[in-house]
């Protein structure tokens, strides 16, 4: 009887030991960064699929941004109408010089490609109306400028990265289709503004959504993957525009279908950023996302794992303290962050001006438009390849500044080959300078590298709770530069040297300004402004002590 009876003291000791041990077991507290590096995997199959699906959206961003290269292009040739008896029309002789039509009576001539080949042909944006063609492109970038601030705040404060991209895709699709119905230049410009506003959520959220789920050594390469798809979108434009060259409205209709289809078919498979979920106090959802990534990588997370706060615990519980601390922090009210943001924006203004300006300026190179756009699109590929390699070998700051310098010098060199370019206006197709085209291509490649690097640089310069907002401000400066560029491109039709001179000066200036930014290569992604300030101070002190030792 006594041998069969259980030992109560032994059982109580065992239960007590389990109770004491269980809280310790439940307190394996790690940051999202540590969970990704140690348990999920720095860059596994699940992250690859996630990054791929997120990056596809860049195709639509590229198409909506650069479609005006074709839809707003100035036709290259005109002809007299057969039944015209105008002696002035018959004596003009030049079919390549568009300025010759300024003295002709309406109805005596027509565009060779048809009056619906572009908005210039349909609405007569030549002669005294030629500068109106810059209005829609500028309005698009102004819309992007305002949209960046709106979507950046929305993605950080309430909607999240994933749903912000979804909203941006749907609005981009709707506004692109409505643009195809424009009855005049002013409605067209207004709808381009709306389209620019709508697409802003794509660029500022996709790169953040992709980089926040990978290990630190993969942030640079992953940030470049999106630009591969931006290039694919750029390269697809001539392929879509050529079959629709007789009707610019069909071009908009085609590009409006793609983001809507993507939203329906692909977006349900994308996960929200676990970092954003954590700073919003939704730690359980953040952990679920990390478990899903780990499971698809063939790994498991410890059952006793919990995510560490990016701020000190306060009364009211972990999630409450985290949410209150992170949501009250303001980038513009934090001195070091505000200075850093202003520096990024100044550098971004010049890069945005040059990157978009050079693309829109291809029509001033006197080459076939489809060929010139194809060359620039091809130059994006080595830019991404070189950028990806160099991001792993050198610092962000050095790569950005050197790329900006190279872009600026290339633009200045283009001035040499621009002289005498319009010597034979009657035959524009034979007037292009191959040397100028090659140098322009190299300059565009360098500007593309600087543009791409600025995105990943901005991701690493600011913490999670203001990262999307910081990206939106950086994008705002890029779009501000881009909104002014079309005016310079329009002026470049009269003086190509002027546009290249301004491009060169601004690009070099951006490279100089960037030298005041701190280096971020291999630095962790912080979650709050307070945390980042303290950690960077400790790191700076540690580096100073090592140098003194």
Short mmCIF file of C-alpha atoms in Angstrom, two decimals:
data_model
loop_
_atom_site.label_atom_id
_atom_site.label_comp_id
_atom_site.label_asym_id
_atom_site.label_seq_id
_atom_site.Cartn_x
_atom_site.Cartn_y
_atom_site.Cartn_z
CA UNK A 1 0.00 0.00 0.00
CA UNK A 2 2.72 2.45 1.01
CA UNK A 3 4.85 1.56 -2.05
CA UNK A 4 1.87 2.05 -4.39
CA UNK A 5 0.93 5.43 -2.94
CA UNK A 6 2.30 8.46 -4.75
CA UNK A 7 4.87 10.65 -3.07
CA UNK A 8 3.05 13.95 -2.51
CA UNK A 9 6.17 15.86 -1.55
CA UNK A 10 7.93 14.77 -4.74
CA UNK A 11 4.91 15.74 -6.90
CA UNK A 12 4.60 19.14 -5.25
CA UNK A 13 8.29 19.83 -5.76
CA UNK A 14 8.01 18.90 -9.45
CA UNK A 15 4.95 21.11 -10.01
CA UNK A 16 6.63 23.98 -8.17
CA UNK A 17 9.72 23.60 -10.30
CA UNK A 18 7.60 23.70 -13.46
CA UNK A 19 5.83 26.85 -12.26
CA UNK A 20 9.13 28.55 -11.49
CA UNK A 21 10.72 27.45 -14.73
CA UNK A 22 7.79 28.29 -17.01
CA UNK A 23 7.98 32.09 -16.69
CA UNK A 24 11.66 31.92 -17.51
CA UNK A 25 10.91 29.71 -20.50
CA UNK A 26 8.26 32.13 -21.72
CA UNK A 27 10.64 35.07 -21.54
CA UNK A 28 12.85 34.38 -24.54
CA UNK A 29 12.59 38.03 -25.58
CA UNK A 30 14.18 38.94 -28.90
CA UNK A 31 13.93 41.80 -31.37
CA UNK A 32 12.46 41.24 -34.83
CA UNK A 33 15.97 41.63 -36.22
CA UNK A 34 17.30 38.85 -33.99
CA UNK A 35 14.36 36.54 -34.77
CA UNK A 36 14.93 36.97 -38.51
CA UNK A 37 18.68 36.42 -38.25
CA UNK A 38 18.62 33.48 -35.81
CA UNK A 39 15.38 31.59 -36.45
CA UNK A 40 13.58 32.64 -39.63
CA UNK A 41 16.63 32.93 -41.85
CA UNK A 42 18.25 36.02 -43.28
CA UNK A 43 16.82 35.43 -46.77
CA UNK A 44 15.00 32.18 -47.36
CA UNK A 45 12.45 30.90 -49.85
CA UNK A 46 9.54 32.60 -48.06
CA UNK A 47 11.25 36.01 -48.14
CA UNK A 48 12.18 35.51 -51.77
CA UNK A 49 8.52 34.97 -52.74
CA UNK A 50 7.43 37.87 -50.57
CA UNK A 51 10.00 40.26 -52.08
CA UNK A 52 9.13 39.05 -55.61
CA UNK A 53 5.40 39.68 -55.18
CA UNK A 54 5.99 43.07 -53.58
CA UNK A 55 8.52 44.15 -56.21
CA UNK A 56 6.20 43.41 -59.15
CA UNK A 57 4.22 46.51 -58.19
CA UNK A 58 7.16 48.64 -59.34
CA UNK A 59 6.24 47.73 -62.94
CA UNK A 60 3.01 49.69 -62.64
CA UNK A 61 4.73 52.57 -60.87
CA UNK A 62 7.20 52.85 -63.75
CA UNK A 63 4.53 52.70 -66.44
CA UNK A 64 2.35 55.37 -64.83
CA UNK A 65 5.34 57.63 -64.24
CA UNK A 66 6.96 57.46 -67.67
CA UNK A 67 3.96 56.99 -69.97
CA UNK A 68 4.06 60.70 -70.88
CA UNK A 69 7.29 60.11 -72.81
CA UNK A 70 5.02 58.68 -75.51
CA UNK A 71 1.57 60.14 -74.82
CA UNK A 72 2.92 63.71 -74.56
CA UNK A 73 5.59 63.42 -77.26
CA UNK A 74 5.87 66.05 -79.96
CA UNK A 75 5.28 64.51 -83.41
CA UNK A 76 8.33 64.56 -85.63
CA UNK A 77 6.73 65.25 -88.99
CA UNK A 78 3.75 66.86 -90.72
CA UNK A 79 2.53 67.18 -94.27
CA UNK A 80 0.35 69.41 -96.40
CA UNK A 81 -3.17 68.19 -97.01
CA UNK A 82 -3.55 67.08 -100.65
CA UNK A 83 -6.35 69.46 -101.50
CA UNK A 84 -4.62 72.41 -99.87
CA UNK A 85 -3.97 75.34 -102.21
CA UNK A 86 -1.90 77.26 -99.70
CA UNK A 87 1.31 78.40 -101.36
CA UNK A 88 2.88 78.92 -97.94
CA UNK A 89 2.25 75.27 -97.06
CA UNK A 90 3.70 74.04 -100.34
CA UNK A 91 6.74 76.30 -100.07
CA UNK A 92 7.53 75.39 -96.46
CA UNK A 93 9.24 72.29 -97.72
CA UNK A 94 10.35 71.07 -94.31
CA UNK A 95 8.44 68.13 -92.94
CA UNK A 96 10.75 67.62 -89.95
CA UNK A 97 10.79 71.13 -88.52
CA UNK A 98 7.62 71.46 -86.44
CA UNK A 99 8.12 75.22 -86.06
CA UNK A 100 7.31 75.58 -89.77
CA UNK A 101 3.61 74.96 -89.07
CA UNK A 102 3.32 78.07 -86.89
CA UNK A 103 2.67 80.29 -89.89
CA UNK A 104 0.26 77.93 -91.63
CA UNK A 105 -3.51 78.20 -91.59
CA UNK A 106 -5.47 75.45 -89.82
CA UNK A 107 -6.74 72.85 -92.27
CA UNK A 108 -3.82 73.21 -94.69
CA UNK A 109 -1.61 70.62 -92.98
CA UNK A 110 -1.81 67.51 -90.77
CA UNK A 111 0.40 65.33 -88.60
CA UNK A 112 1.82 62.29 -90.37
CA UNK A 113 1.01 60.01 -87.41
CA UNK A 114 -2.58 61.23 -87.11
CA UNK A 115 -4.15 63.77 -84.76
CA UNK A 116 -4.60 61.18 -81.97
CA UNK A 117 -0.99 60.01 -81.89
CA UNK A 118 -0.25 62.23 -78.85
CA UNK A 119 -1.82 65.03 -76.84
CA UNK A 120 0.40 67.49 -78.74
CA UNK A 121 -1.17 66.45 -82.03
CA UNK A 122 -4.74 66.25 -80.72
CA UNK A 123 -4.82 69.55 -78.83
CA UNK A 124 -2.35 71.55 -80.94
CA UNK A 125 0.32 72.07 -78.28
CA UNK A 126 2.86 73.69 -80.60
CA UNK A 127 4.08 77.21 -81.35
CA UNK A 128 2.63 79.63 -78.75
CA UNK A 129 1.04 76.68 -76.86
CA UNK A 130 4.17 74.50 -76.73
CA UNK A 131 4.88 75.07 -73.03
CA UNK A 132 1.44 73.71 -72.11
CA UNK A 133 2.79 70.24 -72.83
CA UNK A 134 4.93 70.49 -69.67
CA UNK A 135 1.90 71.13 -67.45
CA UNK A 136 0.55 67.53 -67.24
CA UNK A 137 3.98 66.05 -66.43
CA UNK A 138 4.61 68.69 -63.78
CA UNK A 139 1.15 68.16 -62.31
CA UNK A 140 1.83 64.42 -62.13
CA UNK A 141 4.95 64.95 -60.05
CA UNK A 142 3.25 67.57 -57.87
CA UNK A 143 0.54 64.97 -57.22
CA UNK A 144 3.29 62.47 -56.37
CA UNK A 145 4.81 65.03 -54.03
CA UNK A 146 1.58 65.50 -52.07
CA UNK A 147 0.69 61.83 -52.27
CA UNK A 148 4.03 60.84 -50.76
CA UNK A 149 3.27 62.75 -47.57
CA UNK A 150 -0.28 61.38 -47.44
CA UNK A 151 0.52 57.72 -48.07
CA UNK A 152 3.68 57.85 -45.95
CA UNK A 153 1.71 59.00 -42.92
CA UNK A 154 -1.10 56.56 -43.69
CA UNK A 155 1.31 53.60 -43.89
CA UNK A 156 2.98 54.45 -40.57
CA UNK A 157 0.02 55.69 -38.55
CA UNK A 158 -2.95 53.48 -39.39
CA UNK A 159 -3.25 51.51 -42.61
CA UNK A 160 0.09 49.71 -42.68
CA UNK A 161 2.45 49.00 -45.58
CA UNK A 162 0.44 46.24 -47.26
CA UNK A 163 -2.97 47.88 -47.38
CA UNK A 164 -1.44 51.20 -48.43
CA UNK A 165 0.11 49.55 -51.49
CA UNK A 166 -3.20 47.88 -52.28
CA UNK A 167 -5.05 51.20 -52.07
CA UNK A 168 -2.42 52.85 -54.25
CA UNK A 169 -2.72 50.14 -56.92
CA UNK A 170 -6.51 50.42 -57.13
CA UNK A 171 -6.45 54.22 -57.31
CA UNK A 172 -3.66 54.15 -59.92
CA UNK A 173 -5.72 51.83 -62.10
CA UNK A 174 -8.84 54.00 -61.83
CA UNK A 175 -7.08 57.32 -62.51
CA UNK A 176 -5.10 55.91 -65.46
CA UNK A 177 -8.31 54.74 -67.11
CA UNK A 178 -10.05 58.07 -66.48
CA UNK A 179 -7.05 59.84 -68.05
CA UNK A 180 -7.79 58.06 -71.33
CA UNK A 181 -11.17 59.85 -71.40
CA UNK A 182 -9.73 63.38 -71.07
CA UNK A 183 -11.55 65.89 -73.32
CA UNK A 184 -8.89 68.64 -73.12
CA UNK A 185 -5.42 69.50 -71.82
CA UNK A 186 -6.70 70.88 -68.50
CA UNK A 187 -8.75 67.84 -67.53
CA UNK A 188 -5.84 65.70 -68.70
CA UNK A 189 -3.45 67.63 -66.42
CA UNK A 190 -5.85 67.29 -63.48
CA UNK A 191 -6.14 63.54 -63.99
CA UNK A 192 -2.36 63.24 -64.29
CA UNK A 193 -2.18 64.99 -60.93
CA UNK A 194 -4.63 62.45 -59.50
CA UNK A 195 -2.64 59.58 -61.02
CA UNK A 196 0.60 60.92 -59.54
CA UNK A 197 -1.05 61.23 -56.14
CA UNK A 198 -2.42 57.69 -56.39
CA UNK A 199 0.80 55.94 -57.36
CA UNK A 200 2.81 57.50 -54.50
CA UNK A 201 1.98 54.70 -52.08
CA UNK A 202 3.75 52.16 -54.29
CA UNK A 203 7.30 53.46 -54.19
CA UNK A 204 7.41 54.50 -50.54
CA UNK A 205 5.85 51.30 -49.19
CA UNK A 206 7.15 48.51 -51.43
CA UNK A 207 10.80 48.97 -50.59
CA UNK A 208 10.02 49.19 -46.87
CA UNK A 209 7.71 46.17 -47.00
CA UNK A 210 10.44 44.17 -48.78
CA UNK A 211 13.43 45.15 -46.62
CA UNK A 212 11.77 44.84 -43.20
CA UNK A 213 11.51 41.02 -43.41
CA UNK A 214 15.11 40.18 -44.43
CA UNK A 215 18.42 40.09 -42.59
CA UNK A 216 20.67 43.13 -42.55
CA UNK A 217 23.15 41.86 -45.15
CA UNK A 218 20.31 41.36 -47.64
CA UNK A 219 18.73 44.80 -47.28
CA UNK A 220 20.95 46.33 -49.98
CA UNK A 221 20.37 43.65 -52.63
CA UNK A 222 16.65 43.34 -51.84
CA UNK A 223 16.19 47.09 -52.23
CA UNK A 224 17.59 46.77 -55.74
CA UNK A 225 15.24 43.96 -56.78
CA UNK A 226 12.35 46.41 -56.92
CA UNK A 227 14.27 48.54 -59.37
CA UNK A 228 14.67 45.55 -61.68
CA UNK A 229 10.91 45.58 -61.99
CA UNK A 230 10.83 49.36 -62.34
CA UNK A 231 13.21 48.87 -65.26
CA UNK A 232 10.98 46.11 -66.64
CA UNK A 233 8.09 48.54 -66.56
CA UNK A 234 10.22 51.19 -68.28
CA UNK A 235 11.31 48.72 -70.93
CA UNK A 236 7.73 47.52 -71.48
CA UNK A 237 6.52 51.01 -72.38
CA UNK A 238 7.95 51.11 -75.93
CA UNK A 239 6.49 47.64 -76.50
CA UNK A 240 3.04 48.85 -75.46
CA UNK A 241 3.34 52.32 -76.99
CA UNK A 242 4.39 51.23 -80.48
CA UNK A 243 1.21 49.21 -81.26
CA UNK A 244 -0.87 52.08 -79.81
CA UNK A 245 1.10 54.86 -81.54
CA UNK A 246 -1.99 55.95 -83.51
CA UNK A 247 -4.05 56.51 -80.34
CA UNK A 248 -2.48 57.65 -77.07
CA UNK A 249 -5.73 56.91 -75.20
CA UNK A 250 -5.34 53.16 -75.77
CA UNK A 251 -1.92 53.31 -74.12
CA UNK A 252 -3.50 54.55 -70.88
CA UNK A 253 -6.27 51.97 -71.07
CA UNK A 254 -3.77 49.12 -71.28
CA UNK A 255 -1.61 50.27 -68.36
CA UNK A 256 -4.74 50.81 -66.24
CA UNK A 257 -5.63 47.11 -66.37
CA UNK A 258 -2.37 45.76 -64.95
CA UNK A 259 -2.41 47.05 -61.33
CA UNK A 260 -6.06 46.10 -60.93
CA UNK A 261 -5.36 42.55 -62.11
CA UNK A 262 -2.39 42.31 -59.76
CA UNK A 263 -4.47 43.49 -56.79
CA UNK A 264 -6.98 40.72 -57.35
CA UNK A 265 -4.62 37.85 -58.19
CA UNK A 266 -1.41 38.39 -56.22
CA UNK A 267 -1.88 40.72 -53.31
CA UNK A 268 -3.65 38.26 -50.97
CA UNK A 269 -0.39 36.29 -50.73
CA UNK A 270 1.64 39.23 -49.35
CA UNK A 271 2.21 39.60 -45.58
CA UNK A 272 2.23 42.78 -43.53
CA UNK A 273 5.54 43.97 -42.07
CA UNK A 274 6.12 42.39 -38.63
CA UNK A 275 8.10 45.45 -37.59
CA UNK A 276 5.14 47.75 -38.26
CA UNK A 277 2.75 45.39 -36.47
CA UNK A 278 5.05 45.39 -33.45
CA UNK A 279 5.36 49.18 -33.15
CA UNK A 280 1.56 49.41 -33.43
CA UNK A 281 1.25 47.15 -30.38
CA UNK A 282 0.13 44.09 -32.37
CA UNK A 283 2.92 41.79 -31.22
CA UNK A 284 0.87 38.59 -31.57
CA UNK A 285 0.18 39.31 -35.26
CA UNK A 286 3.84 40.20 -35.78
CA UNK A 287 4.89 36.88 -34.27
CA UNK A 288 2.38 35.03 -36.46
CA UNK A 289 3.90 36.62 -39.57
CA UNK A 290 7.39 35.59 -38.47
CA UNK A 291 6.19 32.04 -37.76
CA UNK A 292 4.72 31.87 -41.25
CA UNK A 293 8.01 32.96 -42.82
CA UNK A 294 9.94 30.47 -40.68
CA UNK A 295 7.55 27.61 -41.56
CA UNK A 296 7.93 28.24 -45.29
CA UNK A 297 11.71 28.24 -44.80
CA UNK A 298 11.48 24.83 -43.15
CA UNK A 299 12.19 26.21 -39.67
CA UNK A 300 10.26 26.71 -36.44
CA UNK A 301 10.27 29.44 -33.82
CA UNK A 302 10.62 28.58 -30.12
CA UNK A 303 7.29 28.24 -28.34
CA UNK A 304 8.51 30.53 -25.54
CA UNK A 305 9.49 33.34 -27.92
CA UNK A 306 8.15 36.87 -27.48
CA UNK A 307 9.14 40.05 -29.30
CA UNK A 308 11.13 42.74 -27.50
CA UNK A 309 9.84 46.30 -27.21
CA UNK A 310 11.73 49.01 -29.07
CA UNK A 311 11.09 51.27 -26.05
CA UNK A 312 11.39 50.94 -22.30
CA UNK A 313 8.42 49.26 -20.59
CA UNK A 314 5.97 51.59 -18.91
CA UNK A 315 2.97 51.22 -16.72
CA UNK A 316 0.03 49.86 -18.64
CA UNK A 317 1.58 46.81 -20.20
CA UNK A 318 3.97 46.03 -23.00
CA UNK A 319 1.76 46.72 -25.99
CA UNK A 320 0.27 49.87 -24.52
CA UNK A 321 3.63 51.32 -23.60
CA UNK A 322 5.05 50.46 -26.99
CA UNK A 323 2.18 52.01 -28.90
CA UNK A 324 2.10 55.20 -26.81
CA UNK A 325 5.84 55.79 -27.00
CA UNK A 326 6.22 55.11 -30.70
CA UNK A 327 3.15 56.98 -31.89
CA UNK A 328 4.02 60.12 -29.90
CA UNK A 329 7.50 60.39 -31.40
CA UNK A 330 7.79 62.93 -34.21
CA UNK A 331 10.54 63.03 -36.79
CA UNK A 332 10.34 66.82 -37.20
CA UNK A 333 10.37 67.45 -33.42
CA UNK A 334 13.50 65.33 -32.93
CA UNK A 335 16.49 67.55 -33.69
CA UNK A 336 18.95 64.97 -35.00
CA UNK A 337 16.31 63.27 -37.15
CA UNK A 338 15.04 66.57 -38.57
CA UNK A 339 18.55 67.62 -39.61
CA UNK A 340 19.13 64.24 -41.21
CA UNK A 341 15.79 64.40 -43.03
CA UNK A 342 16.49 67.88 -44.44
CA UNK A 343 19.87 66.70 -45.75
CA UNK A 344 18.27 63.68 -47.43
CA UNK A 345 15.60 65.88 -49.01
CA UNK A 346 18.11 68.38 -50.41
CA UNK A 347 20.13 65.55 -51.94
CA UNK A 348 16.93 63.90 -53.20
CA UNK A 349 15.74 67.05 -54.95
CA UNK A 350 18.76 67.11 -57.25
CA UNK A 351 18.67 63.38 -57.93
CA UNK A 352 14.95 63.40 -58.71
CA UNK A 353 15.38 66.37 -61.03
CA UNK A 354 18.15 64.65 -62.99
CA UNK A 355 16.77 61.08 -62.95
CA UNK A 356 13.33 61.98 -64.30
CA UNK A 357 14.52 64.97 -66.32
CA UNK A 358 17.02 62.93 -68.33
CA UNK A 359 14.35 60.33 -69.12
CA UNK A 360 11.87 62.96 -70.31
CA UNK A 361 14.64 64.75 -72.21
CA UNK A 362 15.25 61.85 -74.63
CA UNK A 363 13.12 63.53 -77.31
CA UNK A 364 15.70 66.34 -77.45
CA UNK A 365 18.46 63.91 -78.47
CA UNK A 366 17.30 63.78 -82.12
CA UNK A 367 17.09 60.00 -82.24
CA UNK A 368 14.10 57.77 -82.81
CA UNK A 369 12.01 58.10 -79.64
CA UNK A 370 11.37 54.37 -79.19
CA UNK A 371 15.06 53.63 -79.72
CA UNK A 372 16.18 56.32 -77.25
CA UNK A 373 13.76 55.15 -74.56
CA UNK A 374 14.89 51.56 -75.10
CA UNK A 375 18.54 52.56 -74.67
CA UNK A 376 17.79 54.39 -71.42
CA UNK A 377 15.77 51.44 -70.17
CA UNK A 378 18.66 49.11 -70.96
CA UNK A 379 21.04 51.36 -69.02
CA UNK A 380 18.92 50.73 -65.92
CA UNK A 381 19.98 47.07 -65.96
CA UNK A 382 23.74 47.64 -65.46
CA UNK A 383 22.82 50.39 -62.99
CA UNK A 384 20.95 47.88 -60.85
CA UNK A 385 23.64 45.20 -61.23
CA UNK A 386 26.49 47.57 -60.39
CA UNK A 387 24.45 49.13 -57.60
CA UNK A 388 23.73 45.74 -56.04
CA UNK A 389 27.38 44.69 -56.18
CA UNK A 390 28.73 48.01 -54.94
CA UNK A 391 26.24 48.16 -52.07
CA UNK A 392 27.91 45.03 -50.70
CA UNK A 393 31.44 46.36 -51.23
CA UNK A 394 31.36 50.02 -50.30
CA UNK A 395 29.49 52.46 -48.08
CA UNK A 396 26.09 53.92 -48.93
CA UNK A 397 27.33 57.49 -48.62
CA UNK A 398 30.33 57.03 -50.89
CA UNK A 399 28.34 55.17 -53.54
CA UNK A 400 25.59 57.80 -53.59
CA UNK A 401 27.97 60.76 -53.81
CA UNK A 402 30.20 59.23 -56.50
CA UNK A 403 27.17 58.25 -58.60
CA UNK A 404 25.80 61.78 -58.33
CA UNK A 405 29.16 63.24 -59.35
CA UNK A 406 29.40 60.92 -62.38
CA UNK A 407 25.85 61.78 -63.48
CA UNK A 408 26.60 65.49 -63.19
CA UNK A 409 29.87 65.31 -65.11
CA UNK A 410 28.22 63.27 -67.87
CA UNK A 411 25.46 65.85 -68.26
CA UNK A 412 28.03 68.63 -68.52
CA UNK A 413 29.94 66.67 -71.16
CA UNK A 414 26.73 66.37 -73.19
CA UNK A 415 26.83 70.13 -73.71
CA UNK A 416 29.91 69.73 -75.91
CA UNK A 417 28.08 67.38 -78.28
CA UNK A 418 24.84 69.38 -78.23
CA UNK A 419 26.36 72.29 -80.17
CA UNK A 420 25.37 72.30 -83.79
CA UNK A 421 22.81 69.59 -83.22
CA UNK A 422 20.06 71.50 -84.97
CA UNK A 423 22.09 72.43 -87.94
CA UNK A 424 19.82 70.55 -90.29
CA UNK A 425 16.30 70.77 -88.99
CA UNK A 426 14.87 69.39 -92.16
CA UNK A 427 16.28 65.98 -91.42
CA UNK A 428 16.13 65.33 -87.72
CA UNK A 429 16.44 61.60 -88.04
CA UNK A 430 20.07 61.94 -89.18
CA UNK A 431 21.05 64.69 -86.79
CA UNK A 432 21.60 62.77 -83.58
CA UNK A 433 25.04 62.58 -82.03
CA UNK A 434 26.03 59.05 -81.06
CA UNK A 435 28.66 60.40 -78.67
CA UNK A 436 26.02 62.47 -76.93
CA UNK A 437 23.65 59.49 -76.72
CA UNK A 438 26.36 57.28 -75.18
CA UNK A 439 27.42 59.91 -72.63
CA UNK A 440 23.79 60.64 -71.81
CA UNK A 441 23.26 56.90 -71.27
CA UNK A 442 26.22 56.73 -68.87
CA UNK A 443 24.93 59.78 -67.01
CA UNK A 444 21.47 58.26 -66.74
CA UNK A 445 22.96 55.00 -65.44
CA UNK A 446 24.83 56.92 -62.73
CA UNK A 447 21.72 58.93 -61.84
CA UNK A 448 19.79 55.66 -61.64
CA UNK A 449 22.33 54.20 -59.20
CA UNK A 450 22.13 57.32 -57.01
CA UNK A 451 18.32 57.24 -57.15
CA UNK A 452 18.20 53.56 -56.16
CA UNK A 453 20.79 53.89 -53.38
CA UNK A 454 18.91 56.82 -51.86
CA UNK A 455 15.93 54.55 -51.17
CA UNK A 456 17.84 51.93 -49.18
CA UNK A 457 19.90 54.67 -47.53
CA UNK A 458 16.72 56.36 -46.27
CA UNK A 459 15.34 53.03 -45.00
CA UNK A 460 18.44 52.58 -42.84
CA UNK A 461 18.71 56.19 -41.66
CA UNK A 462 15.38 56.19 -39.77
CA UNK A 463 13.56 53.81 -37.36
CA UNK A 464 10.42 51.73 -37.97
CA UNK A 465 7.89 54.05 -36.35
CA UNK A 466 8.76 56.91 -38.76
CA UNK A 467 10.41 54.97 -41.58
CA UNK A 468 7.55 55.19 -44.05
CA UNK A 469 7.06 58.86 -43.22
CA UNK A 470 10.79 59.48 -43.78
CA UNK A 471 10.55 57.62 -47.07
CA UNK A 472 7.59 59.77 -48.04
CA UNK A 473 9.56 62.95 -47.31
CA UNK A 474 12.49 61.65 -49.33
CA UNK A 475 10.10 60.77 -52.14
CA UNK A 476 8.51 64.20 -51.79
CA UNK A 477 11.87 65.85 -52.52
CA UNK A 478 12.46 63.51 -55.47
CA UNK A 479 9.04 64.39 -56.89
CA UNK A 480 9.59 68.11 -56.30
CA UNK A 481 12.68 67.93 -58.47
CA UNK A 482 10.84 65.80 -61.01
CA UNK A 483 7.91 68.27 -61.14
CA UNK A 484 10.20 71.08 -62.27
CA UNK A 485 12.16 68.94 -64.76
CA UNK A 486 9.44 68.94 -67.50
CA UNK A 487 9.68 72.74 -67.71
CA UNK A 488 13.40 72.45 -68.31
CA UNK A 489 12.80 69.72 -70.90
CA UNK A 490 10.38 72.02 -72.74
CA UNK A 491 13.01 74.77 -72.68
CA UNK A 492 15.53 72.21 -73.91
CA UNK A 493 13.66 71.97 -77.21
CA UNK A 494 15.02 75.44 -77.90
CA UNK A 495 18.36 75.14 -76.05
CA UNK A 496 19.55 71.57 -75.26
CA UNK A 497 22.72 72.91 -73.62
CA UNK A 498 20.67 74.70 -70.96
CA UNK A 499 18.94 71.53 -69.78
CA UNK A 500 22.19 69.55 -69.58
CA UNK A 501 23.90 72.40 -67.71
CA UNK A 502 21.21 72.52 -65.01
CA UNK A 503 21.10 68.71 -64.77
CA UNK A 504 24.86 68.60 -64.25
CA UNK A 505 25.02 71.31 -61.59
CA UNK A 506 22.17 69.90 -59.51
CA UNK A 507 23.51 66.35 -59.63
CA UNK A 508 26.97 67.42 -58.42
CA UNK A 509 25.36 69.52 -55.68
CA UNK A 510 23.42 66.46 -54.45
CA UNK A 511 26.64 64.47 -54.26
CA UNK A 512 28.28 67.16 -52.12
CA UNK A 513 25.33 67.48 -49.72
CA UNK A 514 25.20 63.72 -49.11
CA UNK A 515 28.66 63.79 -47.53
CA UNK A 516 27.04 65.17 -44.35
CA UNK A 517 24.96 62.01 -43.83
CA UNK A 518 26.13 59.18 -41.50
CA UNK A 519 27.08 55.78 -42.85
CA UNK A 520 24.55 52.95 -42.32
CA UNK A 521 26.11 49.89 -43.93
CA UNK A 522 25.57 46.79 -41.72
CA UNK A 523 23.83 48.92 -39.10
CA UNK A 524 20.70 47.39 -37.49
CA UNK A 525 17.20 48.66 -38.28
CA UNK A 526 15.95 50.46 -35.18
CA UNK A 527 12.30 50.61 -34.10
CA UNK A 528 11.98 54.01 -32.40
CA UNK A 529 13.68 57.42 -32.55
CA UNK A 530 14.71 57.21 -28.90
CA UNK A 531 16.22 53.76 -29.35
CA UNK A 532 18.12 54.80 -32.48
CA UNK A 533 19.50 57.96 -30.88
CA UNK A 534 20.81 56.06 -27.85
CA UNK A 535 22.24 53.15 -29.86
CA UNK A 536 23.97 55.43 -32.36
CA UNK A 537 25.52 57.43 -29.53
CA UNK A 538 26.86 54.23 -27.94
CA UNK A 539 28.17 53.01 -31.28
CA UNK A 540 29.85 56.35 -31.97
CA UNK A 541 31.48 56.36 -28.53
CA UNK A 542 32.64 52.77 -29.06
CA UNK A 543 34.17 53.63 -32.44
CA UNK A 544 35.95 56.65 -30.94
CA UNK A 545 37.41 54.52 -28.13
CA UNK A 546 38.65 51.93 -30.63
CA UNK A 547 40.37 54.63 -32.68
CA UNK A 548 42.04 56.11 -29.57
CA UNK A 549 43.16 52.64 -28.45
#
